[in-house]
GROMACS .gro file of C-alpha atoms in nm:
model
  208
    1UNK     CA    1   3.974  12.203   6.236
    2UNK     CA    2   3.984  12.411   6.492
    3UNK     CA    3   3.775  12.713   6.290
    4UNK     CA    4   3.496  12.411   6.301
    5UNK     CA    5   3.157  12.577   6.410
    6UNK     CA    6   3.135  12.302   6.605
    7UNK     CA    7   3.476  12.298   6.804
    8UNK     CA    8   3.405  12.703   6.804
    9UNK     CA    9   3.069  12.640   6.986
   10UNK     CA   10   3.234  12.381   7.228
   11UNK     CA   11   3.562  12.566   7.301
   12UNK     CA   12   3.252  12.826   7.362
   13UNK     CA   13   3.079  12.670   7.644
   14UNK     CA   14   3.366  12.508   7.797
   15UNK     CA   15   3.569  12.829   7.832
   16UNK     CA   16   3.269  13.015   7.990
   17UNK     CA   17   3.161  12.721   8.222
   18UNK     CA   18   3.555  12.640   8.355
   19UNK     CA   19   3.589  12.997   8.407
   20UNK     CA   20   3.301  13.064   8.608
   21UNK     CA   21   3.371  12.722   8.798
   22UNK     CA   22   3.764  12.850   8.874
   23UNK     CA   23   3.626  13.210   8.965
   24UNK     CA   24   3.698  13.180   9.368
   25UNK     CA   25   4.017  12.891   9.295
   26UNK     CA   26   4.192  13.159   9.048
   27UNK     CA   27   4.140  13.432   9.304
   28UNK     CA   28   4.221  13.188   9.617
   29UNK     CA   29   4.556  13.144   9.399
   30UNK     CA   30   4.583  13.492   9.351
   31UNK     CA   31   4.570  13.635   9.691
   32UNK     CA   32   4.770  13.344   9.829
   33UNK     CA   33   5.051  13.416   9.564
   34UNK     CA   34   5.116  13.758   9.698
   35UNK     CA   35   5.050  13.680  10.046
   36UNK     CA   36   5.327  13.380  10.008
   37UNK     CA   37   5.563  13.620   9.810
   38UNK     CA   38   5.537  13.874  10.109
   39UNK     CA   39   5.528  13.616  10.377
   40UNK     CA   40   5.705  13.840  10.637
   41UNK     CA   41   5.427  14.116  10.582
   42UNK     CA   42   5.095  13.902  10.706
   43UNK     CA   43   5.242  13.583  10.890
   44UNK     CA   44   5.358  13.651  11.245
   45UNK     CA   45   5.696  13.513  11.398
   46UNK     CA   46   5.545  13.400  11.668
   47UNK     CA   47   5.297  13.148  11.677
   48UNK     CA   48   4.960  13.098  11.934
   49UNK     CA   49   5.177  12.808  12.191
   50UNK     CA   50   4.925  12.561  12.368
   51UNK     CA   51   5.058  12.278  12.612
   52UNK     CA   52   4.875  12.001  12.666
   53UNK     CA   53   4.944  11.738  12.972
   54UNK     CA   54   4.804  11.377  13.039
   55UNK     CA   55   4.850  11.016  13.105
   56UNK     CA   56   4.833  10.739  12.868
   57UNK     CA   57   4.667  10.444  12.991
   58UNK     CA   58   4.939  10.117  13.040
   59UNK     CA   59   4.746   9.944  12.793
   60UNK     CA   60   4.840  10.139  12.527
   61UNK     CA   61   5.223  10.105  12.603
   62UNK     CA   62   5.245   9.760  12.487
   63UNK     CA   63   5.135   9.616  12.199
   64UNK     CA   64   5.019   9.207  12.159
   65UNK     CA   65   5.088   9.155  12.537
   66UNK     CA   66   5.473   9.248  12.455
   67UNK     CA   67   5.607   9.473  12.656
   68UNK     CA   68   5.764   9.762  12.610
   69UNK     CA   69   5.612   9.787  12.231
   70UNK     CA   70   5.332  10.033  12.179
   71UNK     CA   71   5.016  10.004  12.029
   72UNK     CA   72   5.105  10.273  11.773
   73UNK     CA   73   4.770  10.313  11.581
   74UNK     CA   74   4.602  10.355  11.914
   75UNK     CA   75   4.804  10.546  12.119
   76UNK     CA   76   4.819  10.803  11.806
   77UNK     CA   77   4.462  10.831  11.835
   78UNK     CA   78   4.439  10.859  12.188
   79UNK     CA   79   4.666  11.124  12.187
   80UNK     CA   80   4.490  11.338  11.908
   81UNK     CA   81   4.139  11.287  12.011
   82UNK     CA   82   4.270  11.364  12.405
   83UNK     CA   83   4.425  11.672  12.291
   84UNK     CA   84   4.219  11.768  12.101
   85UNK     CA   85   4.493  11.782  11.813
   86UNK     CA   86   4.434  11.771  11.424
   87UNK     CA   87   4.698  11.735  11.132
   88UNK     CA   88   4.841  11.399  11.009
   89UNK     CA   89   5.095  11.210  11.251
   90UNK     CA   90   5.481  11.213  11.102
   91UNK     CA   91   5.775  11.149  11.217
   92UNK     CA   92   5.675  10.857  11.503
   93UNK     CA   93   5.997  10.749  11.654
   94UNK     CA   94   6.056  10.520  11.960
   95UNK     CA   95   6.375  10.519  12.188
   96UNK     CA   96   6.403  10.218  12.455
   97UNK     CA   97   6.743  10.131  12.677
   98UNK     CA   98   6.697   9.814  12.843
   99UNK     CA   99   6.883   9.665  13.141
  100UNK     CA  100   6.849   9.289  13.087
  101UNK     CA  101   6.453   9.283  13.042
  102UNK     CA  102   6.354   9.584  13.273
  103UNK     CA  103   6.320   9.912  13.077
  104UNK     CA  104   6.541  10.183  13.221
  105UNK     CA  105   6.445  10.417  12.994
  106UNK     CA  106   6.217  10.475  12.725
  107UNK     CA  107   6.042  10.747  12.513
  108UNK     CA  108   5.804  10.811  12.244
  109UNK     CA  109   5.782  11.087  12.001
  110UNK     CA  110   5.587  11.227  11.711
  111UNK     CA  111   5.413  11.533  11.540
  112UNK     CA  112   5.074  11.620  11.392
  113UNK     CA  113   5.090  11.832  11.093
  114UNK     CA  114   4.891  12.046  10.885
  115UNK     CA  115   4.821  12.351  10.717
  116UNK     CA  116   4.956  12.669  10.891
  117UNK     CA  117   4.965  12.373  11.247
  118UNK     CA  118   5.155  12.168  11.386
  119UNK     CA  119   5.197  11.973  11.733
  120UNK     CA  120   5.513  11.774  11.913
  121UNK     CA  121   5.382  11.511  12.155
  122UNK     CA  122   5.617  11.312  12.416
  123UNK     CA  123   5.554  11.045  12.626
  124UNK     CA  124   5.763  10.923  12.890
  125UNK     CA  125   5.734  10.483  12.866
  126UNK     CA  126   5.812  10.499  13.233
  127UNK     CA  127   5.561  10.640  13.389
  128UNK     CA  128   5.314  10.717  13.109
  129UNK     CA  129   5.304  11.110  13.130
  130UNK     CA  130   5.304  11.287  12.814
  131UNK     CA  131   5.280  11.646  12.684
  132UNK     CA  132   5.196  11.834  12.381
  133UNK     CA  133   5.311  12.164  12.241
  134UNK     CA  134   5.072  12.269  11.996
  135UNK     CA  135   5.139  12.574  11.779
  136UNK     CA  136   4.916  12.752  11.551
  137UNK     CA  137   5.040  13.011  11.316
  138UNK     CA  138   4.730  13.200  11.201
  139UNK     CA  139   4.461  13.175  10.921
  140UNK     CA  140   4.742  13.317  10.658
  141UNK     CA  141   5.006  13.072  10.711
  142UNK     CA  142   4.660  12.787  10.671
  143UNK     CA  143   4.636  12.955  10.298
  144UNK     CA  144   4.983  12.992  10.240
  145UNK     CA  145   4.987  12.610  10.322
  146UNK     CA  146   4.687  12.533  10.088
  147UNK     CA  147   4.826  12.723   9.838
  148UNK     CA  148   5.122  12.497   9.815
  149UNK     CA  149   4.962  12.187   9.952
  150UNK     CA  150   5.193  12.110  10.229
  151UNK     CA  151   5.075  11.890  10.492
  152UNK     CA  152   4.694  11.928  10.317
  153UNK     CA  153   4.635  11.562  10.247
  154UNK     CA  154   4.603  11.329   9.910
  155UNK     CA  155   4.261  11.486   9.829
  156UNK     CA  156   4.341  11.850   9.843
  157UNK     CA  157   4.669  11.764   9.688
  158UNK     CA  158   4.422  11.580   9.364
  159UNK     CA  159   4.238  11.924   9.387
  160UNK     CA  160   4.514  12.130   9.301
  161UNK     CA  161   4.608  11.926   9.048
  162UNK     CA  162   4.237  11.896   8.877
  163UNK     CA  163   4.256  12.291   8.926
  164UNK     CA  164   4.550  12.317   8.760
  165UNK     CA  165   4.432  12.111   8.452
  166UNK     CA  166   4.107  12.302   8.420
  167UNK     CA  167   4.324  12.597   8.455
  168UNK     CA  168   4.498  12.478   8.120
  169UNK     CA  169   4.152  12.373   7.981
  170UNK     CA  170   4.066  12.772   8.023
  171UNK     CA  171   4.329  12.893   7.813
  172UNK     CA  172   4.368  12.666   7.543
  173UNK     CA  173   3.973  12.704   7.449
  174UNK     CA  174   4.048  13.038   7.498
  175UNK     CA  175   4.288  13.042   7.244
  176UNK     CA  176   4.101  12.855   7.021
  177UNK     CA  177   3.789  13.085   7.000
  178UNK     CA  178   4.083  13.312   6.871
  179UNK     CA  179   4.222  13.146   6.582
  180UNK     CA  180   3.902  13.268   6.375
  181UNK     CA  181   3.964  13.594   6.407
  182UNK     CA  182   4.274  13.659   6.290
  183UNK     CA  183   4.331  13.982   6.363
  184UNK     CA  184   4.271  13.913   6.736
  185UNK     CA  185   4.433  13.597   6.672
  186UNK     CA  186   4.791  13.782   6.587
  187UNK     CA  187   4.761  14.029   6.825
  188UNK     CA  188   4.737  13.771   7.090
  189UNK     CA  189   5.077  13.584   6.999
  190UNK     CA  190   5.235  13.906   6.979
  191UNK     CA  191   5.113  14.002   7.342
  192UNK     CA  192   5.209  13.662   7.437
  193UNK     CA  193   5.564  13.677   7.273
  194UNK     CA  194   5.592  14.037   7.406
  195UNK     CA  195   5.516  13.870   7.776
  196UNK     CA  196   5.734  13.580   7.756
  197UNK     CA  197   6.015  13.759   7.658
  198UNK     CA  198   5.936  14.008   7.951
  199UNK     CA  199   5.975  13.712   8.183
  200UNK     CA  200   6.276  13.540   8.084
  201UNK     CA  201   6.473  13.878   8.062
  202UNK     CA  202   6.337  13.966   8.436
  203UNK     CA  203   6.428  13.602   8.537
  204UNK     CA  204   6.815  13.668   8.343
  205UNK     CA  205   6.885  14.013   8.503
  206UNK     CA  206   6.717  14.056   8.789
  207UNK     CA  207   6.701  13.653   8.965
  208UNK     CA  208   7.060  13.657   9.175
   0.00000   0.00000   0.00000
């Protein structure tokens, strides 16, 4: 089946056309591989620190005229489009101590991450003063992110995965334009029994 002229002429096209399409994903992966693998050599310790001070408006403090409860949706939003902050919002928590019905105390916390970013914000319930420490660790820890798709999003997320099924797509019409040509054909599974071999013996002696 697979010697069909037919399969041979689709395997054909589809190999080219998924190869070409992959060219700058495979070599995205590529570089990002190494520069993950050697993290220490291009990421730096110390991340670009900006703070970020303001006031959020009383309104956004309670939520369905109930005090004390805030308007979570919109205060998040306040917050990232007055700080000018990107990322997706994680970890939201919200600590109150009450004496009776007067709030003594009260705080509310969360982060905005995303590739290679992230940002704490705090806001005092009290008195409505907040800050923000943003930190930015440079356009190789962004790839590095990408690469593994942390903090990227649900559609990047589908994009590695689509990549990674074209990806498969490449090489099996790539083996299957070798299966008529048998001598290529056998050369091939030798070179890939030769390889896979190489691999598990590197992973069994040298992988602590």
């Amino acid at each position: 089946m697979l010697k069909n002229k037919s399969v041979q002429s689709w395997a054909r096209v589809l190999h080219i056309y998924i190869s070409m399409a992959l060219l700058m994903v495979v070599l995205f992966f590529v570089v990002t591989g190494i520069t993950l693998n050697r993290a220490a050599w291009f990421v730096s310790d110390t991340p670009a620190v900006r703070l970020v001070e303001f006031t959020v408006p009383a309104g956004l403090l309670r939520s369905n005229d109930q005090a004390d409860t805030p308007n979570q949706f919109a205060l998040v939003e306040f917050v990232k489009s007055h700080g000018g902050l990107s990322g997706q919002v994680s970890g939201y928590e919200l600590y109150r101590d009450r004496d009776g019905d007067e709030l003594v105390a009260g705080e509310i916390s969360f982060s905005f991450k995303g590739p290679g970013y992230s940002a704490s914000v705090f806001i005092d319930m009290l008195t409505g003063q907040g800050e923000v420490e943003e930190q930015r660790f440079g356009l190789i820890a962004v790839l590095n992110d990408l690469h593994k798709g942390r903090n990227s999003g649900a559609i990047w997320q589908l994009f590695i995965d689509i990549s990674a099924l074209l990806m498969l797509g490449f090489v099996l019409t790539g083996v299957c334009l070798l299966v008529p040509k048998k001598k290529s054909f056998i050369a091939g599974l030798k070179w890939c029994g030769w390889g896979s071999l190489a691999t598990f013996l590197l992973y069994w002696i040298a992988v602590p």
